[in-house]
Amino acid sequence: MNNRSESENPLRRLDDWEEFVEVRYSALRQKSKEDYRNYDNPARDTVRDFYRLNHRYQTYDFVQQKKQEFLRFDRRQMTVLEALDFLDTLVDDSDPDIVLSQREHLLQTAEAIRADGHEDWFVLTGLIHDLGKVLCLFGEPQWAVVGDTFPVGCAFSDRIVYPEFFADNPDRRDPKLQSPCGVYGQGCGLRNVHLSWGHDEYLYHVVKDHVPEPALYMIRYHSFYAWHREGEYGHLLDEHDRRMLPWVQEFNPYDLYSKSPVRPDWDKLYPWYTALIDKYLPGKLRW
């Protein structure tokens, strides 16, 4: 999986991302809520190519491989601020809405949550929810890091974005993996379901001992739109998932609708967010 051609890894290199960062403000405009997540007419050509690769290669076996590879957390030790600095060079290929760097997106999300008077752990969740995208720092192509997530090991819902691209996924040819429950049991709970590999699952494991349970659900499932927006996969949920769903749904508008061309003033915000990080996630974390 690591030797794919450049054509199978859109914007794989940091040079490509930096080129996007350089021009990212040239085409920004103010948008209404109805304009977000427009996959029929995405703002950037990379979006369809991204999901074509994501849906082809995100298989049940691939997810197991990546968990074994990355959940040892032996890549490096890094503070939250260092992770944020890296994300200032990264633009998400899967986002159809805007081409801000990821650090700016995180600050916009956190500031919108803070403006509404939520508790500090909720604000922190807005700031860190995409930090798992540092997987790109370790050479992972974006189709294995970002984008909407979905269960593997069972039938793919037709409410997942670009469902037609699953025709090339090898799991579609395995009957054991294409029943509604697949390898799982009815009502097994999302904690027992393997979602497509990416930044959500990775960051959940990095911070799972440090932030409250609602924050962990926001982090782990904020890209699982087929569940929290489309209402799919209800047969896999348990009661705890149902209790946590409103937290994910409360977080989602901040993640989505806070995107704007206005750049956050990081120098001005730095002292407040440094104190917040030190409260919950001090020092270096294992990545």
PDB file of C-alpha atoms in Angstrom, residues 57-225:
ATOM      1  CA  TYR A  57      -8.591   0.897  -0.563  1.00  0.00           C
ATOM      2  CA  GLN A  58     -10.325   1.251   2.827  1.00  0.00           C
ATOM      3  CA  THR A  59     -11.006  -2.446   3.413  1.00  0.00           C
ATOM      4  CA  TYR A  60     -11.503  -4.414   6.607  1.00  0.00           C
ATOM      5  CA  ASP A  61      -7.979  -5.898   6.352  1.00  0.00           C
ATOM      6  CA  PHE A  62      -6.467  -2.480   5.596  1.00  0.00           C
ATOM      7  CA  VAL A  63      -7.990  -1.023   8.768  1.00  0.00           C
ATOM      8  CA  GLN A  64      -6.615  -3.872  10.900  1.00  0.00           C
ATOM      9  CA  GLN A  65      -3.184  -3.341   9.370  1.00  0.00           C
ATOM     10  CA  LYS A  66      -3.196   0.390  10.092  1.00  0.00           C
ATOM     11  CA  LYS A  67      -4.325  -0.058  13.689  1.00  0.00           C
ATOM     12  CA  GLN A  68      -1.503  -2.507  14.278  1.00  0.00           C
ATOM     13  CA  GLU A  69       0.956  -0.153  12.608  1.00  0.00           C
ATOM     14  CA  PHE A  70       0.036   3.148  14.252  1.00  0.00           C
ATOM     15  CA  LEU A  71      -1.587   2.384  17.591  1.00  0.00           C
ATOM     16  CA  ARG A  72       1.785   1.424  19.074  1.00  0.00           C
ATOM     17  CA  PHE A  73       2.452   5.199  19.229  1.00  0.00           C
ATOM     18  CA  ASP A  74       6.144   4.766  18.574  1.00  0.00           C
ATOM     19  CA  ARG A  75       6.555   7.393  15.842  1.00  0.00           C
ATOM     20  CA  ARG A  76       7.471  10.423  17.938  1.00  0.00           C
ATOM     21  CA  GLN A  77       6.646  12.449  21.019  1.00  0.00           C
ATOM     22  CA  MET A  78       5.104  15.827  20.286  1.00  0.00           C
ATOM     23  CA  THR A  79       3.144  18.520  22.106  1.00  0.00           C
ATOM     24  CA  VAL A  80      -0.283  19.676  20.977  1.00  0.00           C
ATOM     25  CA  LEU A  81       1.279  22.983  19.898  1.00  0.00           C
ATOM     26  CA  GLU A  82       3.823  21.165  17.744  1.00  0.00           C
ATOM     27  CA  ALA A  83       1.026  19.186  16.125  1.00  0.00           C
ATOM     28  CA  LEU A  84      -0.857  22.419  15.452  1.00  0.00           C
ATOM     29  CA  ASP A  85       2.218  23.923  13.810  1.00  0.00           C
ATOM     30  CA  PHE A  86       2.362  20.984  11.401  1.00  0.00           C
ATOM     31  CA  LEU A  87      -1.297  21.345  10.531  1.00  0.00           C
ATOM     32  CA  ASP A  88      -0.656  24.932   9.444  1.00  0.00           C
ATOM     33  CA  THR A  89       0.937  23.390   6.328  1.00  0.00           C
ATOM     34  CA  LEU A  90      -1.921  20.983   5.571  1.00  0.00           C
ATOM     35  CA  VAL A  91      -5.024  21.499   3.434  1.00  0.00           C
ATOM     36  CA  ASP A  92      -7.593  18.677   3.509  1.00  0.00           C
ATOM     37  CA  ASP A  93      -8.185  17.150   0.039  1.00  0.00           C
ATOM     38  CA  SER A  94     -11.549  15.728   1.105  1.00  0.00           C
ATOM     39  CA  ASP A  95     -13.084  19.054   2.153  1.00  0.00           C
ATOM     40  CA  PRO A  96     -15.380  20.353  -0.615  1.00  0.00           C
ATOM     41  CA  ASP A  97     -15.928  23.677   1.101  1.00  0.00           C
ATOM     42  CA  ILE A  98     -12.756  25.653   1.685  1.00  0.00           C
ATOM     43  CA  VAL A  99      -8.966  25.594   1.402  1.00  0.00           C
ATOM     44  CA  LEU A 100      -7.854  27.028   4.730  1.00  0.00           C
ATOM     45  CA  SER A 101      -5.033  25.269   6.529  1.00  0.00           C
ATOM     46  CA  GLN A 102      -6.091  22.801   9.177  1.00  0.00           C
ATOM     47  CA  ARG A 103      -4.776  24.897  12.088  1.00  0.00           C
ATOM     48  CA  GLU A 104      -6.923  27.810  10.962  1.00  0.00           C
ATOM     49  CA  HIS A 105      -9.945  25.520  10.679  1.00  0.00           C
ATOM     50  CA  LEU A 106      -9.340  24.216  14.208  1.00  0.00           C
ATOM     51  CA  LEU A 107      -9.068  27.732  15.627  1.00  0.00           C
ATOM     52  CA  GLN A 108     -12.251  28.806  13.867  1.00  0.00           C
ATOM     53  CA  THR A 109     -14.072  25.787  15.290  1.00  0.00           C
ATOM     54  CA  ALA A 110     -12.795  26.372  18.820  1.00  0.00           C
ATOM     55  CA  GLU A 111     -13.524  30.092  18.740  1.00  0.00           C
ATOM     56  CA  ALA A 112     -17.102  29.489  17.599  1.00  0.00           C
ATOM     57  CA  ILE A 113     -17.600  27.050  20.493  1.00  0.00           C
ATOM     58  CA  ARG A 114     -16.021  29.486  22.973  1.00  0.00           C
ATOM     59  CA  ALA A 115     -18.208  32.355  21.726  1.00  0.00           C
ATOM     60  CA  ASP A 116     -21.293  30.305  22.587  1.00  0.00           C
ATOM     61  CA  GLY A 117     -20.153  29.877  26.180  1.00  0.00           C
ATOM     62  CA  HIS A 118     -19.523  26.126  26.245  1.00  0.00           C
ATOM     63  CA  GLU A 119     -17.320  24.451  28.844  1.00  0.00           C
ATOM     64  CA  ASP A 120     -13.578  24.588  28.325  1.00  0.00           C
ATOM     65  CA  TRP A 121     -13.267  20.868  27.468  1.00  0.00           C
ATOM     66  CA  PHE A 122     -15.737  21.441  24.607  1.00  0.00           C
ATOM     67  CA  VAL A 123     -13.605  24.337  23.337  1.00  0.00           C
ATOM     68  CA  LEU A 124     -10.515  22.131  23.582  1.00  0.00           C
ATOM     69  CA  THR A 125     -12.284  19.471  21.523  1.00  0.00           C
ATOM     70  CA  GLY A 126     -12.845  22.021  18.782  1.00  0.00           C
ATOM     71  CA  LEU A 127      -9.162  22.917  18.850  1.00  0.00           C
ATOM     72  CA  ILE A 128      -7.813  19.364  18.696  1.00  0.00           C
ATOM     73  CA  HIS A 129     -10.477  17.333  16.880  1.00  0.00           C
ATOM     74  CA  ASP A 130      -8.455  17.085  13.650  1.00  0.00           C
ATOM     75  CA  LEU A 131      -4.984  16.719  15.175  1.00  0.00           C
ATOM     76  CA  GLY A 132      -4.930  13.074  14.074  1.00  0.00           C
ATOM     77  CA  LYS A 133      -4.164  14.408  10.608  1.00  0.00           C
ATOM     78  CA  VAL A 134      -0.536  14.454  11.718  1.00  0.00           C
ATOM     79  CA  LEU A 135      -0.622  10.942  10.208  1.00  0.00           C
ATOM     80  CA  CYS A 136       0.312  12.804   7.023  1.00  0.00           C
ATOM     81  CA  LEU A 137       3.546  13.737   8.776  1.00  0.00           C
ATOM     82  CA  PHE A 138       4.377  10.028   8.849  1.00  0.00           C
ATOM     83  CA  GLY A 139       3.997   9.628   5.068  1.00  0.00           C
ATOM     84  CA  GLU A 140       0.371   8.514   4.947  1.00  0.00           C
ATOM     85  CA  PRO A 141      -1.585   9.580   1.836  1.00  0.00           C
ATOM     86  CA  GLN A 142      -4.584  11.744   2.571  1.00  0.00           C
ATOM     87  CA  TRP A 143      -7.107   9.095   1.487  1.00  0.00           C
ATOM     88  CA  ALA A 144      -5.911   7.075   4.539  1.00  0.00           C
ATOM     89  CA  VAL A 145      -6.149  10.056   6.909  1.00  0.00           C
ATOM     90  CA  VAL A 146      -9.047  12.407   6.155  1.00  0.00           C
ATOM     91  CA  GLY A 147     -12.574  12.350   4.782  1.00  0.00           C
ATOM     92  CA  ASP A 148     -15.890  10.887   5.904  1.00  0.00           C
ATOM     93  CA  THR A 149     -15.595   7.627   7.820  1.00  0.00           C
ATOM     94  CA  PHE A 150     -17.755   4.502   7.522  1.00  0.00           C
ATOM     95  CA  PRO A 151     -17.834   0.972   8.953  1.00  0.00           C
ATOM     96  CA  VAL A 152     -15.781  -1.739   7.284  1.00  0.00           C
ATOM     97  CA  GLY A 153     -16.584  -5.421   7.775  1.00  0.00           C
ATOM     98  CA  CYS A 154     -20.266  -4.979   6.882  1.00  0.00           C
ATOM     99  CA  ALA A 155     -22.353  -3.646   3.994  1.00  0.00           C
ATOM    100  CA  PHE A 156     -21.569  -0.131   2.799  1.00  0.00           C
ATOM    101  CA  SER A 157     -24.501   2.260   3.091  1.00  0.00           C
ATOM    102  CA  ASP A 158     -25.634   4.049  -0.037  1.00  0.00           C
ATOM    103  CA  ARG A 159     -25.854   7.207   2.094  1.00  0.00           C
ATOM    104  CA  ILE A 160     -22.052   7.439   2.308  1.00  0.00           C
ATOM    105  CA  VAL A 161     -20.654  10.159   0.060  1.00  0.00           C
ATOM    106  CA  TYR A 162     -19.869   8.865  -3.483  1.00  0.00           C
ATOM    107  CA  PRO A 163     -21.145   5.320  -2.804  1.00  0.00           C
ATOM    108  CA  GLU A 164     -20.552   4.349  -6.430  1.00  0.00           C
ATOM    109  CA  PHE A 165     -16.801   4.223  -5.767  1.00  0.00           C
ATOM    110  CA  PHE A 166     -17.258   1.202  -3.478  1.00  0.00           C
ATOM    111  CA  ALA A 167     -17.656  -0.908  -6.629  1.00  0.00           C
ATOM    112  CA  ASP A 168     -13.846  -1.146  -6.708  1.00  0.00           C
ATOM    113  CA  ASN A 169     -13.497  -2.131  -3.038  1.00  0.00           C
ATOM    114  CA  PRO A 170     -12.429  -5.812  -2.681  1.00  0.00           C
ATOM    115  CA  ASP A 171     -14.724  -6.261   0.337  1.00  0.00           C
ATOM    116  CA  ARG A 172     -17.697  -5.908  -2.006  1.00  0.00           C
ATOM    117  CA  ARG A 173     -16.796  -9.333  -3.371  1.00  0.00           C
ATOM    118  CA  ASP A 174     -16.793 -11.051   0.036  1.00  0.00           C
ATOM    119  CA  PRO A 175     -20.337 -12.069   1.096  1.00  0.00           C
ATOM    120  CA  LYS A 176     -19.264 -12.332   4.748  1.00  0.00           C
ATOM    121  CA  LEU A 177     -18.516  -8.616   4.736  1.00  0.00           C
ATOM    122  CA  GLN A 178     -21.594  -7.452   2.870  1.00  0.00           C
ATOM    123  CA  SER A 179     -24.516  -8.381   5.121  1.00  0.00           C
ATOM    124  CA  PRO A 180     -26.004  -5.572   7.265  1.00  0.00           C
ATOM    125  CA  CYS A 181     -24.104  -6.745  10.363  1.00  0.00           C
ATOM    126  CA  GLY A 182     -21.186  -8.433   8.610  1.00  0.00           C
ATOM    127  CA  VAL A 183     -18.607  -9.533  11.179  1.00  0.00           C
ATOM    128  CA  TYR A 184     -20.433  -7.722  13.991  1.00  0.00           C
ATOM    129  CA  GLY A 185     -23.400  -8.570  16.200  1.00  0.00           C
ATOM    130  CA  GLN A 186     -26.706  -6.734  16.276  1.00  0.00           C
ATOM    131  CA  GLY A 187     -26.449  -3.877  18.777  1.00  0.00           C
ATOM    132  CA  CYS A 188     -22.766  -4.536  19.448  1.00  0.00           C
ATOM    133  CA  GLY A 189     -21.967  -0.846  19.988  1.00  0.00           C
ATOM    134  CA  LEU A 190     -19.765   1.410  17.895  1.00  0.00           C
ATOM    135  CA  ARG A 191     -16.784   0.787  20.186  1.00  0.00           C
ATOM    136  CA  ASN A 192     -16.719  -2.749  18.696  1.00  0.00           C
ATOM    137  CA  VAL A 193     -17.090  -1.598  15.075  1.00  0.00           C
ATOM    138  CA  HIS A 194     -14.077  -0.855  12.884  1.00  0.00           C
ATOM    139  CA  LEU A 195     -14.497   2.352  10.915  1.00  0.00           C
ATOM    140  CA  SER A 196     -12.410   3.292   7.910  1.00  0.00           C
ATOM    141  CA  TRP A 197      -8.943   4.255   9.098  1.00  0.00           C
ATOM    142  CA  GLY A 198      -8.073   7.887   9.590  1.00  0.00           C
ATOM    143  CA  HIS A 199      -7.446  10.807  11.886  1.00  0.00           C
ATOM    144  CA  ASP A 200     -10.582  10.373  14.015  1.00  0.00           C
ATOM    145  CA  GLU A 201      -9.752   6.913  15.320  1.00  0.00           C
ATOM    146  CA  TYR A 202      -6.069   7.735  15.670  1.00  0.00           C
ATOM    147  CA  LEU A 203      -6.578  10.860  17.778  1.00  0.00           C
ATOM    148  CA  TYR A 204      -9.183   9.114  19.924  1.00  0.00           C
ATOM    149  CA  HIS A 205      -6.527   6.646  21.061  1.00  0.00           C
ATOM    150  CA  VAL A 206      -3.949   9.416  21.599  1.00  0.00           C
ATOM    151  CA  VAL A 207      -6.189  11.390  24.008  1.00  0.00           C
ATOM    152  CA  LYS A 208      -8.635   8.795  25.382  1.00  0.00           C
ATOM    153  CA  ASP A 209      -7.231   9.019  28.919  1.00  0.00           C
ATOM    154  CA  HIS A 210      -7.314  12.827  29.077  1.00  0.00           C
ATOM    155  CA  VAL A 211     -10.696  14.282  28.042  1.00  0.00           C
ATOM    156  CA  PRO A 212     -14.350  13.597  28.982  1.00  0.00           C
ATOM    157  CA  GLU A 213     -16.418  10.895  27.287  1.00  0.00           C
ATOM    158  CA  PRO A 214     -18.552  13.290  25.193  1.00  0.00           C
ATOM    159  CA  ALA A 215     -15.341  14.825  23.839  1.00  0.00           C
ATOM    160  CA  LEU A 216     -14.078  11.364  22.899  1.00  0.00           C
ATOM    161  CA  TYR A 217     -17.257  10.661  20.932  1.00  0.00           C
ATOM    162  CA  MET A 218     -16.955  14.005  19.151  1.00  0.00           C
ATOM    163  CA  ILE A 219     -13.357  13.212  18.212  1.00  0.00           C
ATOM    164  CA  ARG A 220     -13.899   9.581  17.238  1.00  0.00           C
ATOM    165  CA  TYR A 221     -17.114   9.977  15.243  1.00  0.00           C
ATOM    166  CA  HIS A 222     -17.272  13.545  13.939  1.00  0.00           C
ATOM    167  CA  SER A 223     -16.535  12.322  10.394  1.00  0.00           C
ATOM    168  CA  PHE A 224     -19.059   9.458  10.596  1.00  0.00           C
ATOM    169  CA  TYR A 225     -21.721  11.416   8.720  1.00  0.00           C
TER     170      TYR A 225
END
